[in-house]
Amino acid sequence: MNYLKSAFGIGFLGAGLMGCGSAAVSSVSAGPSKPQSTKPSKVLAVPSGVVGASSPLPNGTLWVLAGNVASKGIFQVELSGGKIVASISVSNNASAIAQSQTGEIGIGIATPQGGGALEFHSGVTGSLVSTVPLSGPVVALCAGSDGKTFFALTKVGSGTSVSIVDDSTGKVISTVPSPASSISIAVTPSERHVYVVQDTGIVTEVSTSNGQIDGQFSVGHSAHFVAISNDGSSLYVLKGQDLVRNVAVVDVAREAVTKVLPAASSSVGLALSPDDSTLYDIVGNAAYGNIQVFGLA
C-alpha cells in the first residue's frame, strides 16, 4: 500500500486571503509552512487505477471508480473495515463519479472523440437508469444536497462549463460558465454556488443561477481536486507536484488557508464523512489503489 509514500511539500501561497466579491484574485499572505505531521488512522486497499470516489453515505460506504482504458468498474467499499461489498462494470470512458444522499450514482463520461454524458445508476443494483447527453466530456462531478441534482464540469472546446442536471427527470436544468482550465468542482449545501478550482490553484466561486463570479482566490499552484465540508464552512484543496501532495484547508468565510494536511504522492481525490469528522484521501495509479483515513478532530 502507498502509505504516505513520499515527503510532503507545501506548494501554496499561504493564508489570510482577502475578502471576495469581485473577479480579481485575492492576494495571499504568509501562512503555515509545512503540513501537519498527521498519520492515517487506517489504510484501506482498493483496486488499482483509481479515477475517483463518491462521498461517503451515512451507511458507511462509498463507491470507487477504478480501472483502465480497457476495463473500468465501480466498487462499493465498506469504510469500517475496507471490505468491497459490490462491484459493477461501467463504460471504459467513465471519467468521474458522485453519489447523491438518496443513493443515486452519477458517472461522468468523456469519450476520446470529445463527447460527454452523465449516466445515472441505481444505488441498490448498480443498473443503468438513464443517460443524459452533455455538451462535452465530463472533467469532474459532484452531487447536490437535495438528493437529485448533479453538477458536471464539462470541457467545451478550449473552455469549461458547469452542467446542472436533475436525475429525477434526466434533463439538464441549466449551464453556467466556468473559468478555462477548471479541473474540479464542489457545490455548497444551499446549491446556490459551486467552487471550481483550476490547475493553477485559483479557486472561483460561481453562482449557479446566473454564472456570476462572486469570489476568486488562490491557494497555490498545482491544484488537483476540491471538496467542501457538509456544513459548507471549509474547502479542502488537494495540490502538489510530482511525488509531493498536500491538502490546503480553507476557511470559506475568511477565504483563509488555516492549515495544511499531508496527502499521499498518488492522491487523486478527497472525500469527507457526513459529519465532517473524517477525511478520506483517495490514492492510486496503475500499480495500486487505497483510501487513507484521517481524523479531523
PDB file of C-alpha atoms in Angstrom:
ATOM      1  CA  MET A   1       0.000   0.000   0.000  1.00  0.00           C
ATOM      2  CA  ASN A   2       1.085   3.570  -0.607  1.00  0.00           C
ATOM      3  CA  TYR A   3       1.141   4.765   2.999  1.00  0.00           C
ATOM      4  CA  LEU A   4       2.106   8.428   2.631  1.00  0.00           C
ATOM      5  CA  LYS A   5       4.618   7.256   0.072  1.00  0.00           C
ATOM      6  CA  SER A   6       6.668  10.428  -0.255  1.00  0.00           C
ATOM      7  CA  ALA A   7       7.775  13.510   1.625  1.00  0.00           C
ATOM      8  CA  PHE A   8       5.243  16.322   1.735  1.00  0.00           C
ATOM      9  CA  GLY A   9       5.587  19.758   0.232  1.00  0.00           C
ATOM     10  CA  ILE A  10       3.649  22.928   0.618  1.00  0.00           C
ATOM     11  CA  GLY A  11       3.221  24.458  -2.806  1.00  0.00           C
ATOM     12  CA  PHE A  12       0.756  27.098  -1.649  1.00  0.00           C
ATOM     13  CA  LEU A  13       0.960  30.812  -1.191  1.00  0.00           C
ATOM     14  CA  GLY A  14      -0.267  30.912   2.372  1.00  0.00           C
ATOM     15  CA  ALA A  15      -3.175  32.110   4.467  1.00  0.00           C
ATOM     16  CA  GLY A  16      -5.060  35.282   5.234  1.00  0.00           C
ATOM     17  CA  LEU A  17      -6.753  35.763   1.865  1.00  0.00           C
ATOM     18  CA  MET A  18      -8.585  38.994   1.219  1.00  0.00           C
ATOM     19  CA  GLY A  19     -12.377  39.023   1.083  1.00  0.00           C
ATOM     20  CA  CYS A  20     -14.237  38.003  -2.061  1.00  0.00           C
ATOM     21  CA  GLY A  21     -16.887  39.780  -4.069  1.00  0.00           C
ATOM     22  CA  SER A  22     -15.117  40.512  -7.343  1.00  0.00           C
ATOM     23  CA  ALA A  23     -13.417  38.617 -10.127  1.00  0.00           C
ATOM     24  CA  ALA A  24      -9.996  39.824  -9.025  1.00  0.00           C
ATOM     25  CA  VAL A  25      -7.881  37.078  -7.479  1.00  0.00           C
ATOM     26  CA  SER A  26      -7.340  37.814  -3.799  1.00  0.00           C
ATOM     27  CA  SER A  27      -3.789  38.295  -2.609  1.00  0.00           C
ATOM     28  CA  VAL A  28      -2.288  35.894  -0.072  1.00  0.00           C
ATOM     29  CA  SER A  29      -0.031  36.484   2.909  1.00  0.00           C
ATOM     30  CA  ALA A  30       2.294  34.065   4.675  1.00  0.00           C
ATOM     31  CA  GLY A  31       0.686  31.071   6.347  1.00  0.00           C
ATOM     32  CA  PRO A  32       1.500  27.551   7.575  1.00  0.00           C
ATOM     33  CA  SER A  33       4.962  26.490   6.460  1.00  0.00           C
ATOM     34  CA  LYS A  34       4.519  22.729   6.345  1.00  0.00           C
ATOM     35  CA  PRO A  35       1.853  20.023   6.558  1.00  0.00           C
ATOM     36  CA  GLN A  36       0.862  18.777   9.976  1.00  0.00           C
ATOM     37  CA  SER A  37       2.585  15.541  10.921  1.00  0.00           C
ATOM     38  CA  THR A  38      -0.686  13.610  10.905  1.00  0.00           C
ATOM     39  CA  LYS A  39      -0.751   9.897  10.086  1.00  0.00           C
ATOM     40  CA  PRO A  40      -3.741   8.000   8.701  1.00  0.00           C
ATOM     41  CA  SER A  41      -5.708   6.007  11.236  1.00  0.00           C
ATOM     42  CA  LYS A  42      -6.153   3.269   8.654  1.00  0.00           C
ATOM     43  CA  VAL A  43      -5.337   2.452   5.037  1.00  0.00           C
ATOM     44  CA  LEU A  44      -7.940   0.532   3.012  1.00  0.00           C
ATOM     45  CA  ALA A  45      -6.949  -1.371  -0.122  1.00  0.00           C
ATOM     46  CA  VAL A  46      -8.988  -0.718  -3.295  1.00  0.00           C
ATOM     47  CA  PRO A  47      -8.437  -1.716  -6.939  1.00  0.00           C
ATOM     48  CA  SER A  48      -5.587  -0.091  -8.876  1.00  0.00           C
ATOM     49  CA  GLY A  49      -6.180   2.593 -11.454  1.00  0.00           C
ATOM     50  CA  VAL A  50      -8.370   4.713  -9.183  1.00  0.00           C
ATOM     51  CA  VAL A  51     -10.054   7.563 -11.053  1.00  0.00           C
ATOM     52  CA  GLY A  52     -12.096   8.953  -8.177  1.00  0.00           C
ATOM     53  CA  ALA A  53     -14.641   8.211  -5.455  1.00  0.00           C
ATOM     54  CA  SER A  54     -18.068   9.336  -4.310  1.00  0.00           C
ATOM     55  CA  SER A  55     -18.766  10.992  -0.973  1.00  0.00           C
ATOM     56  CA  PRO A  56     -19.477   8.522   1.846  1.00  0.00           C
ATOM     57  CA  LEU A  57     -23.103   7.844   2.750  1.00  0.00           C
ATOM     58  CA  PRO A  58     -24.434   7.626   6.327  1.00  0.00           C
ATOM     59  CA  ASN A  59     -24.372   3.805   5.950  1.00  0.00           C
ATOM     60  CA  GLY A  60     -20.562   3.932   5.974  1.00  0.00           C
ATOM     61  CA  THR A  61     -19.876   3.083   2.323  1.00  0.00           C
ATOM     62  CA  LEU A  62     -18.579   4.894  -0.722  1.00  0.00           C
ATOM     63  CA  TRP A  63     -18.064   3.971  -4.364  1.00  0.00           C
ATOM     64  CA  VAL A  64     -14.666   3.984  -6.061  1.00  0.00           C
ATOM     65  CA  LEU A  65     -14.270   4.301  -9.836  1.00  0.00           C
ATOM     66  CA  ALA A  66     -11.187   2.393 -10.994  1.00  0.00           C
ATOM     67  CA  GLY A  67      -9.666   0.635 -13.992  1.00  0.00           C
ATOM     68  CA  ASN A  68      -8.005   1.496 -17.282  1.00  0.00           C
ATOM     69  CA  VAL A  69      -8.909   2.248 -20.913  1.00  0.00           C
ATOM     70  CA  ALA A  70      -9.687  -1.440 -21.495  1.00  0.00           C
ATOM     71  CA  SER A  71     -11.871  -2.073 -18.445  1.00  0.00           C
ATOM     72  CA  LYS A  72     -13.453   0.046 -15.704  1.00  0.00           C
ATOM     73  CA  GLY A  73     -15.761  -0.639 -12.809  1.00  0.00           C
ATOM     74  CA  ILE A  74     -17.226   0.889  -9.677  1.00  0.00           C
ATOM     75  CA  PHE A  75     -16.568  -0.744  -6.316  1.00  0.00           C
ATOM     76  CA  GLN A  76     -18.573  -0.198  -3.142  1.00  0.00           C
ATOM     77  CA  VAL A  77     -16.241  -0.017  -0.147  1.00  0.00           C
ATOM     78  CA  GLU A  78     -17.294  -0.575   3.461  1.00  0.00           C
ATOM     79  CA  LEU A  79     -15.211   2.062   5.227  1.00  0.00           C
ATOM     80  CA  SER A  80     -15.205   0.457   8.668  1.00  0.00           C
ATOM     81  CA  GLY A  81     -13.083  -2.463   7.517  1.00  0.00           C
ATOM     82  CA  GLY A  82     -12.264  -1.851   3.866  1.00  0.00           C
ATOM     83  CA  LYS A  83     -14.308  -4.750   2.510  1.00  0.00           C
ATOM     84  CA  ILE A  84     -15.535  -4.394  -1.077  1.00  0.00           C
ATOM     85  CA  VAL A  85     -19.203  -5.371  -0.877  1.00  0.00           C
ATOM     86  CA  ALA A  86     -20.234  -4.802  -4.524  1.00  0.00           C
ATOM     87  CA  SER A  87     -18.663  -4.244  -7.938  1.00  0.00           C
ATOM     88  CA  ILE A  88     -20.211  -3.282 -11.273  1.00  0.00           C
ATOM     89  CA  SER A  89     -18.722  -2.885 -14.737  1.00  0.00           C
ATOM     90  CA  VAL A  90     -19.142   0.562 -16.288  1.00  0.00           C
ATOM     91  CA  SER A  91     -18.158   2.307 -19.509  1.00  0.00           C
ATOM     92  CA  ASN A  92     -14.455   2.363 -20.320  1.00  0.00           C
ATOM     93  CA  ASN A  93     -14.989   6.097 -20.942  1.00  0.00           C
ATOM     94  CA  ALA A  94     -16.084   6.741 -17.345  1.00  0.00           C
ATOM     95  CA  SER A  95     -14.181   9.777 -16.038  1.00  0.00           C
ATOM     96  CA  ALA A  96     -15.836  10.794 -12.743  1.00  0.00           C
ATOM     97  CA  ILE A  97     -18.235   9.538 -10.079  1.00  0.00           C
ATOM     98  CA  ALA A  98     -20.568  11.049  -7.475  1.00  0.00           C
ATOM     99  CA  GLN A  99     -23.459   9.740  -5.391  1.00  0.00           C
ATOM    100  CA  SER A 100     -26.480  11.619  -4.066  1.00  0.00           C
ATOM    101  CA  GLN A 101     -27.554  11.284  -0.448  1.00  0.00           C
ATOM    102  CA  THR A 102     -30.598   9.352  -1.700  1.00  0.00           C
ATOM    103  CA  GLY A 103     -28.292   6.752  -3.242  1.00  0.00           C
ATOM    104  CA  GLU A 104     -28.372   7.501  -6.967  1.00  0.00           C
ATOM    105  CA  ILE A 105     -24.943   7.101  -8.590  1.00  0.00           C
ATOM    106  CA  GLY A 106     -23.794   9.534 -11.250  1.00  0.00           C
ATOM    107  CA  ILE A 107     -20.986   8.593 -13.633  1.00  0.00           C
ATOM    108  CA  GLY A 108     -19.402  11.154 -15.928  1.00  0.00           C
ATOM    109  CA  ILE A 109     -18.428  10.086 -19.431  1.00  0.00           C
ATOM    110  CA  ALA A 110     -15.623  11.517 -21.564  1.00  0.00           C
ATOM    111  CA  THR A 111     -15.122   9.862 -24.946  1.00  0.00           C
ATOM    112  CA  PRO A 112     -11.894  10.055 -26.992  1.00  0.00           C
ATOM    113  CA  GLN A 113     -13.930  11.756 -29.727  1.00  0.00           C
ATOM    114  CA  GLY A 114     -14.837  14.648 -27.409  1.00  0.00           C
ATOM    115  CA  GLY A 115     -18.317  13.519 -26.440  1.00  0.00           C
ATOM    116  CA  GLY A 116     -19.732  13.641 -22.957  1.00  0.00           C
ATOM    117  CA  ALA A 117     -22.666  12.366 -20.935  1.00  0.00           C
ATOM    118  CA  LEU A 118     -23.886  11.725 -17.416  1.00  0.00           C
ATOM    119  CA  GLU A 119     -25.064   8.215 -16.606  1.00  0.00           C
ATOM    120  CA  PHE A 120     -27.344   7.536 -13.657  1.00  0.00           C
ATOM    121  CA  HIS A 121     -27.125   4.148 -11.968  1.00  0.00           C
ATOM    122  CA  SER A 122     -29.246   2.649  -9.210  1.00  0.00           C
ATOM    123  CA  GLY A 123     -27.511   2.804  -5.845  1.00  0.00           C
ATOM    124  CA  VAL A 124     -29.119  -0.530  -4.967  1.00  0.00           C
ATOM    125  CA  THR A 125     -28.443  -2.686  -8.027  1.00  0.00           C
ATOM    126  CA  GLY A 126     -25.943  -0.568  -9.936  1.00  0.00           C
ATOM    127  CA  SER A 127     -28.007  -0.953 -13.088  1.00  0.00           C
ATOM    128  CA  LEU A 128     -28.110   1.883 -15.631  1.00  0.00           C
ATOM    129  CA  VAL A 129     -31.232   4.020 -15.143  1.00  0.00           C
ATOM    130  CA  SER A 130     -30.751   6.804 -17.688  1.00  0.00           C
ATOM    131  CA  THR A 131     -28.168   8.667 -19.765  1.00  0.00           C
ATOM    132  CA  VAL A 132     -28.120  12.446 -20.196  1.00  0.00           C
ATOM    133  CA  PRO A 133     -26.052  13.783 -23.145  1.00  0.00           C
ATOM    134  CA  LEU A 134     -23.845  16.768 -22.277  1.00  0.00           C
ATOM    135  CA  SER A 135     -22.097  19.416 -24.334  1.00  0.00           C
ATOM    136  CA  GLY A 136     -18.627  17.955 -23.803  1.00  0.00           C
ATOM    137  CA  PRO A 137     -16.526  15.423 -21.894  1.00  0.00           C
ATOM    138  CA  VAL A 138     -17.043  15.340 -18.128  1.00  0.00           C
ATOM    139  CA  VAL A 139     -13.959  16.522 -16.249  1.00  0.00           C
ATOM    140  CA  ALA A 140     -15.390  16.356 -12.721  1.00  0.00           C
ATOM    141  CA  LEU A 141     -18.679  15.664 -10.971  1.00  0.00           C
ATOM    142  CA  CYS A 142     -20.402  16.313  -7.643  1.00  0.00           C
ATOM    143  CA  ALA A 143     -23.861  15.765  -6.170  1.00  0.00           C
ATOM    144  CA  GLY A 144     -26.055  18.396  -4.515  1.00  0.00           C
ATOM    145  CA  SER A 145     -27.599  18.198  -1.068  1.00  0.00           C
ATOM    146  CA  ASP A 146     -31.187  17.897  -2.367  1.00  0.00           C
ATOM    147  CA  GLY A 147     -30.655  14.271  -3.403  1.00  0.00           C
ATOM    148  CA  LYS A 148     -31.452  14.751  -7.077  1.00  0.00           C
ATOM    149  CA  THR A 149     -29.206  17.428  -8.597  1.00  0.00           C
ATOM    150  CA  PHE A 150     -25.750  16.731 -10.048  1.00  0.00           C
ATOM    151  CA  PHE A 151     -23.159  19.277 -11.175  1.00  0.00           C
ATOM    152  CA  ALA A 152     -20.932  18.201 -14.058  1.00  0.00           C
ATOM    153  CA  LEU A 153     -17.835  20.180 -15.009  1.00  0.00           C
ATOM    154  CA  THR A 154     -17.553  19.685 -18.760  1.00  0.00           C
ATOM    155  CA  LYS A 155     -14.892  20.639 -21.269  1.00  0.00           C
ATOM    156  CA  VAL A 156     -16.299  22.592 -24.210  1.00  0.00           C
ATOM    157  CA  GLY A 157     -13.697  23.484 -26.801  1.00  0.00           C
ATOM    158  CA  SER A 158     -10.881  25.281 -25.005  1.00  0.00           C
ATOM    159  CA  GLY A 159     -13.078  26.234 -22.055  1.00  0.00           C
ATOM    160  CA  THR A 160     -15.217  24.604 -19.389  1.00  0.00           C
ATOM    161  CA  SER A 161     -18.763  24.984 -18.109  1.00  0.00           C
ATOM    162  CA  VAL A 162     -20.970  23.521 -15.392  1.00  0.00           C
ATOM    163  CA  SER A 163     -23.992  21.474 -16.477  1.00  0.00           C
ATOM    164  CA  ILE A 164     -26.656  21.249 -13.762  1.00  0.00           C
ATOM    165  CA  VAL A 165     -28.626  18.027 -14.178  1.00  0.00           C
ATOM    166  CA  ASP A 166     -31.787  16.742 -12.468  1.00  0.00           C
ATOM    167  CA  ASP A 167     -31.534  12.963 -12.166  1.00  0.00           C
ATOM    168  CA  SER A 168     -35.265  12.632 -11.414  1.00  0.00           C
ATOM    169  CA  THR A 169     -36.148  13.989 -14.868  1.00  0.00           C
ATOM    170  CA  GLY A 170     -32.944  13.100 -16.709  1.00  0.00           C
ATOM    171  CA  LYS A 171     -32.652  16.652 -18.050  1.00  0.00           C
ATOM    172  CA  VAL A 172     -30.099  19.454 -17.990  1.00  0.00           C
ATOM    173  CA  ILE A 173     -31.637  22.256 -15.898  1.00  0.00           C
ATOM    174  CA  SER A 174     -29.111  24.895 -16.887  1.00  0.00           C
ATOM    175  CA  THR A 175     -25.489  25.514 -17.809  1.00  0.00           C
ATOM    176  CA  VAL A 176     -23.227  28.186 -16.340  1.00  0.00           C
ATOM    177  CA  PRO A 177     -19.722  29.185 -17.474  1.00  0.00           C
ATOM    178  CA  SER A 178     -16.601  28.250 -15.566  1.00  0.00           C
ATOM    179  CA  PRO A 179     -13.038  29.607 -15.835  1.00  0.00           C
ATOM    180  CA  ALA A 180     -10.931  27.917 -18.516  1.00  0.00           C
ATOM    181  CA  SER A 181      -8.784  25.028 -17.294  1.00  0.00           C
ATOM    182  CA  SER A 182     -11.077  24.295 -14.324  1.00  0.00           C
ATOM    183  CA  ILE A 183     -10.423  20.716 -13.219  1.00  0.00           C
ATOM    184  CA  SER A 184     -12.547  20.052 -10.130  1.00  0.00           C
ATOM    185  CA  ILE A 185     -15.847  21.173  -8.613  1.00  0.00           C
ATOM    186  CA  ALA A 186     -17.655  21.287  -5.254  1.00  0.00           C
ATOM    187  CA  VAL A 187     -21.167  22.578  -4.578  1.00  0.00           C
ATOM    188  CA  THR A 188     -22.303  24.475  -1.479  1.00  0.00           C
ATOM    189  CA  PRO A 189     -25.014  22.936   0.760  1.00  0.00           C
ATOM    190  CA  SER A 190     -27.501  25.551  -0.490  1.00  0.00           C
ATOM    191  CA  GLU A 191     -26.608  24.684  -4.126  1.00  0.00           C
ATOM    192  CA  ARG A 192     -26.521  28.423  -4.842  1.00  0.00           C
ATOM    193  CA  HIS A 193     -22.809  28.348  -5.667  1.00  0.00           C
ATOM    194  CA  VAL A 194     -20.154  25.985  -6.891  1.00  0.00           C
ATOM    195  CA  TYR A 195     -16.459  26.251  -6.203  1.00  0.00           C
ATOM    196  CA  VAL A 196     -14.271  25.310  -9.160  1.00  0.00           C
ATOM    197  CA  VAL A 197     -10.512  25.014  -8.994  1.00  0.00           C
ATOM    198  CA  GLN A 198      -8.030  25.498 -11.826  1.00  0.00           C
ATOM    199  CA  ASP A 199      -4.751  23.611 -12.032  1.00  0.00           C
ATOM    200  CA  THR A 200      -3.042  26.921 -11.233  1.00  0.00           C
ATOM    201  CA  GLY A 201      -4.604  26.785  -7.754  1.00  0.00           C
ATOM    202  CA  ILE A 202      -7.132  29.552  -8.347  1.00  0.00           C
ATOM    203  CA  VAL A 203     -10.482  28.796  -6.690  1.00  0.00           C
ATOM    204  CA  THR A 204     -13.556  30.529  -8.128  1.00  0.00           C
ATOM    205  CA  GLU A 205     -16.994  30.835  -6.526  1.00  0.00           C
ATOM    206  CA  VAL A 206     -19.625  30.735  -9.292  1.00  0.00           C
ATOM    207  CA  SER A 207     -23.347  31.455  -8.900  1.00  0.00           C
ATOM    208  CA  THR A 208     -25.442  28.538 -10.134  1.00  0.00           C
ATOM    209  CA  SER A 209     -28.313  30.876 -11.026  1.00  0.00           C
ATOM    210  CA  ASN A 210     -26.506  33.177 -13.454  1.00  0.00           C
ATOM    211  CA  GLY A 211     -22.841  32.155 -13.674  1.00  0.00           C
ATOM    212  CA  GLN A 212     -21.632  35.319 -11.940  1.00  0.00           C
ATOM    213  CA  ILE A 213     -18.220  35.104 -10.253  1.00  0.00           C
ATOM    214  CA  ASP A 214     -18.843  36.002  -6.621  1.00  0.00           C
ATOM    215  CA  GLY A 215     -15.340  35.302  -5.325  1.00  0.00           C
ATOM    216  CA  GLN A 216     -11.913  34.210  -6.511  1.00  0.00           C
ATOM    217  CA  PHE A 217      -8.717  33.461  -4.607  1.00  0.00           C
ATOM    218  CA  SER A 218      -5.552  31.379  -4.821  1.00  0.00           C
ATOM    219  CA  VAL A 219      -4.388  28.501  -2.625  1.00  0.00           C
ATOM    220  CA  GLY A 220      -1.149  27.954  -4.556  1.00  0.00           C
ATOM    221  CA  HIS A 221      -0.028  26.172  -7.696  1.00  0.00           C
ATOM    222  CA  SER A 222      -0.684  22.647  -8.962  1.00  0.00           C
ATOM    223  CA  ALA A 223      -4.198  22.011  -7.665  1.00  0.00           C
ATOM    224  CA  HIS A 224      -5.880  18.683  -8.458  1.00  0.00           C
ATOM    225  CA  PHE A 225      -9.166  18.420  -6.569  1.00  0.00           C
ATOM    226  CA  VAL A 226     -11.531  20.384  -4.347  1.00  0.00           C
ATOM    227  CA  ALA A 227     -14.033  19.125  -1.768  1.00  0.00           C
ATOM    228  CA  ILE A 228     -16.332  21.052   0.564  1.00  0.00           C
ATOM    229  CA  SER A 229     -17.385  20.175   4.090  1.00  0.00           C
ATOM    230  CA  ASN A 230     -21.001  19.131   4.532  1.00  0.00           C
ATOM    231  CA  ASP A 231     -21.673  22.226   6.644  1.00  0.00           C
ATOM    232  CA  GLY A 232     -20.168  24.422   3.911  1.00  0.00           C
ATOM    233  CA  SER A 233     -17.622  26.078   6.187  1.00  0.00           C
ATOM    234  CA  SER A 234     -14.406  24.635   4.771  1.00  0.00           C
ATOM    235  CA  LEU A 235     -12.824  23.753   1.455  1.00  0.00           C
ATOM    236  CA  TYR A 236     -10.209  21.019   1.107  1.00  0.00           C
ATOM    237  CA  VAL A 237      -7.917  21.504  -1.894  1.00  0.00           C
ATOM    238  CA  LEU A 238      -5.615  18.672  -2.951  1.00  0.00           C
ATOM    239  CA  LYS A 239      -2.496  20.011  -4.613  1.00  0.00           C
ATOM    240  CA  GLY A 240       1.191  19.472  -5.248  1.00  0.00           C
ATOM    241  CA  GLN A 241       3.660  18.402  -7.933  1.00  0.00           C
ATOM    242  CA  ASP A 242       5.257  15.093  -8.913  1.00  0.00           C
ATOM    243  CA  LEU A 243       5.544  12.924  -5.771  1.00  0.00           C
ATOM    244  CA  VAL A 244       4.625  15.762  -3.411  1.00  0.00           C
ATOM    245  CA  ARG A 245       0.986  16.186  -2.351  1.00  0.00           C
ATOM    246  CA  ASN A 246      -0.809  18.052   0.444  1.00  0.00           C
ATOM    247  CA  VAL A 247      -4.255  19.392   1.305  1.00  0.00           C
ATOM    248  CA  ALA A 248      -4.897  23.093   1.937  1.00  0.00           C
ATOM    249  CA  VAL A 249      -7.808  23.601   4.346  1.00  0.00           C
ATOM    250  CA  VAL A 250      -9.613  26.869   3.575  1.00  0.00           C
ATOM    251  CA  ASP A 251     -11.968  28.732   5.894  1.00  0.00           C
ATOM    252  CA  VAL A 252     -14.695  29.747   3.411  1.00  0.00           C
ATOM    253  CA  ALA A 253     -15.949  32.777   5.365  1.00  0.00           C
ATOM    254  CA  ARG A 254     -12.466  34.309   5.635  1.00  0.00           C
ATOM    255  CA  GLU A 255     -11.004  32.798   2.448  1.00  0.00           C
ATOM    256  CA  ALA A 256      -8.009  31.834   4.572  1.00  0.00           C
ATOM    257  CA  VAL A 257      -5.832  28.733   4.481  1.00  0.00           C
ATOM    258  CA  THR A 258      -5.967  27.655   8.128  1.00  0.00           C
ATOM    259  CA  LYS A 259      -3.872  24.501   7.970  1.00  0.00           C
ATOM    260  CA  VAL A 260      -2.111  22.137   5.602  1.00  0.00           C
ATOM    261  CA  LEU A 261      -2.653  18.382   5.862  1.00  0.00           C
ATOM    262  CA  PRO A 262      -0.493  15.605   4.427  1.00  0.00           C
ATOM    263  CA  ALA A 263      -1.529  13.565   1.393  1.00  0.00           C
ATOM    264  CA  ALA A 264      -0.014  10.576  -0.380  1.00  0.00           C
ATOM    265  CA  SER A 265       2.035  11.046  -3.542  1.00  0.00           C
ATOM    266  CA  SER A 266      -0.526   9.483  -5.893  1.00  0.00           C
ATOM    267  CA  SER A 267      -3.616  11.094  -4.373  1.00  0.00           C
ATOM    268  CA  VAL A 268      -6.369  11.700  -6.928  1.00  0.00           C
ATOM    269  CA  GLY A 269      -9.272  12.902  -4.789  1.00  0.00           C
ATOM    270  CA  LEU A 270     -10.770  13.627  -1.383  1.00  0.00           C
ATOM    271  CA  ALA A 271     -13.992  12.783   0.425  1.00  0.00           C
ATOM    272  CA  LEU A 272     -15.459  13.814   3.775  1.00  0.00           C
ATOM    273  CA  SER A 273     -17.585  11.812   6.176  1.00  0.00           C
ATOM    274  CA  PRO A 274     -21.194  13.033   6.617  1.00  0.00           C
ATOM    275  CA  ASP A 275     -20.323  14.595   9.992  1.00  0.00           C
ATOM    276  CA  ASP A 276     -17.120  16.233   8.647  1.00  0.00           C
ATOM    277  CA  SER A 277     -15.011  14.440  11.269  1.00  0.00           C
ATOM    278  CA  THR A 278     -13.032  12.289   8.816  1.00  0.00           C
ATOM    279  CA  LEU A 279     -11.121  13.000   5.616  1.00  0.00           C
ATOM    280  CA  TYR A 280     -10.628  10.223   3.072  1.00  0.00           C
ATOM    281  CA  ASP A 281      -7.599  10.562   0.795  1.00  0.00           C
ATOM    282  CA  ILE A 282      -8.276   8.620  -2.428  1.00  0.00           C
ATOM    283  CA  VAL A 283      -4.963   7.239  -3.709  1.00  0.00           C
ATOM    284  CA  GLY A 284      -3.931   5.250  -6.736  1.00  0.00           C
ATOM    285  CA  ASN A 285      -2.178   4.734 -10.033  1.00  0.00           C
ATOM    286  CA  ALA A 286      -1.823   1.859 -12.488  1.00  0.00           C
ATOM    287  CA  ALA A 287       0.011  -0.251  -9.899  1.00  0.00           C
ATOM    288  CA  TYR A 288      -2.062   0.167  -6.726  1.00  0.00           C
ATOM    289  CA  GLY A 289      -5.007   1.850  -5.023  1.00  0.00           C
ATOM    290  CA  ASN A 290      -6.005   2.665  -1.451  1.00  0.00           C
ATOM    291  CA  ILE A 291      -8.019   5.004   0.763  1.00  0.00           C
ATOM    292  CA  GLN A 292      -6.138   6.693   3.591  1.00  0.00           C
ATOM    293  CA  VAL A 293      -8.293   7.768   6.528  1.00  0.00           C
ATOM    294  CA  PHE A 294      -7.531  10.890   8.598  1.00  0.00           C
ATOM    295  CA  GLY A 295      -9.360  12.209  11.642  1.00  0.00           C
ATOM    296  CA  LEU A 296     -10.101  15.935  11.549  1.00  0.00           C
ATOM    297  CA  ALA A 297     -10.876  16.480  15.225  1.00  0.00           C
TER     298      ALA A 297
END
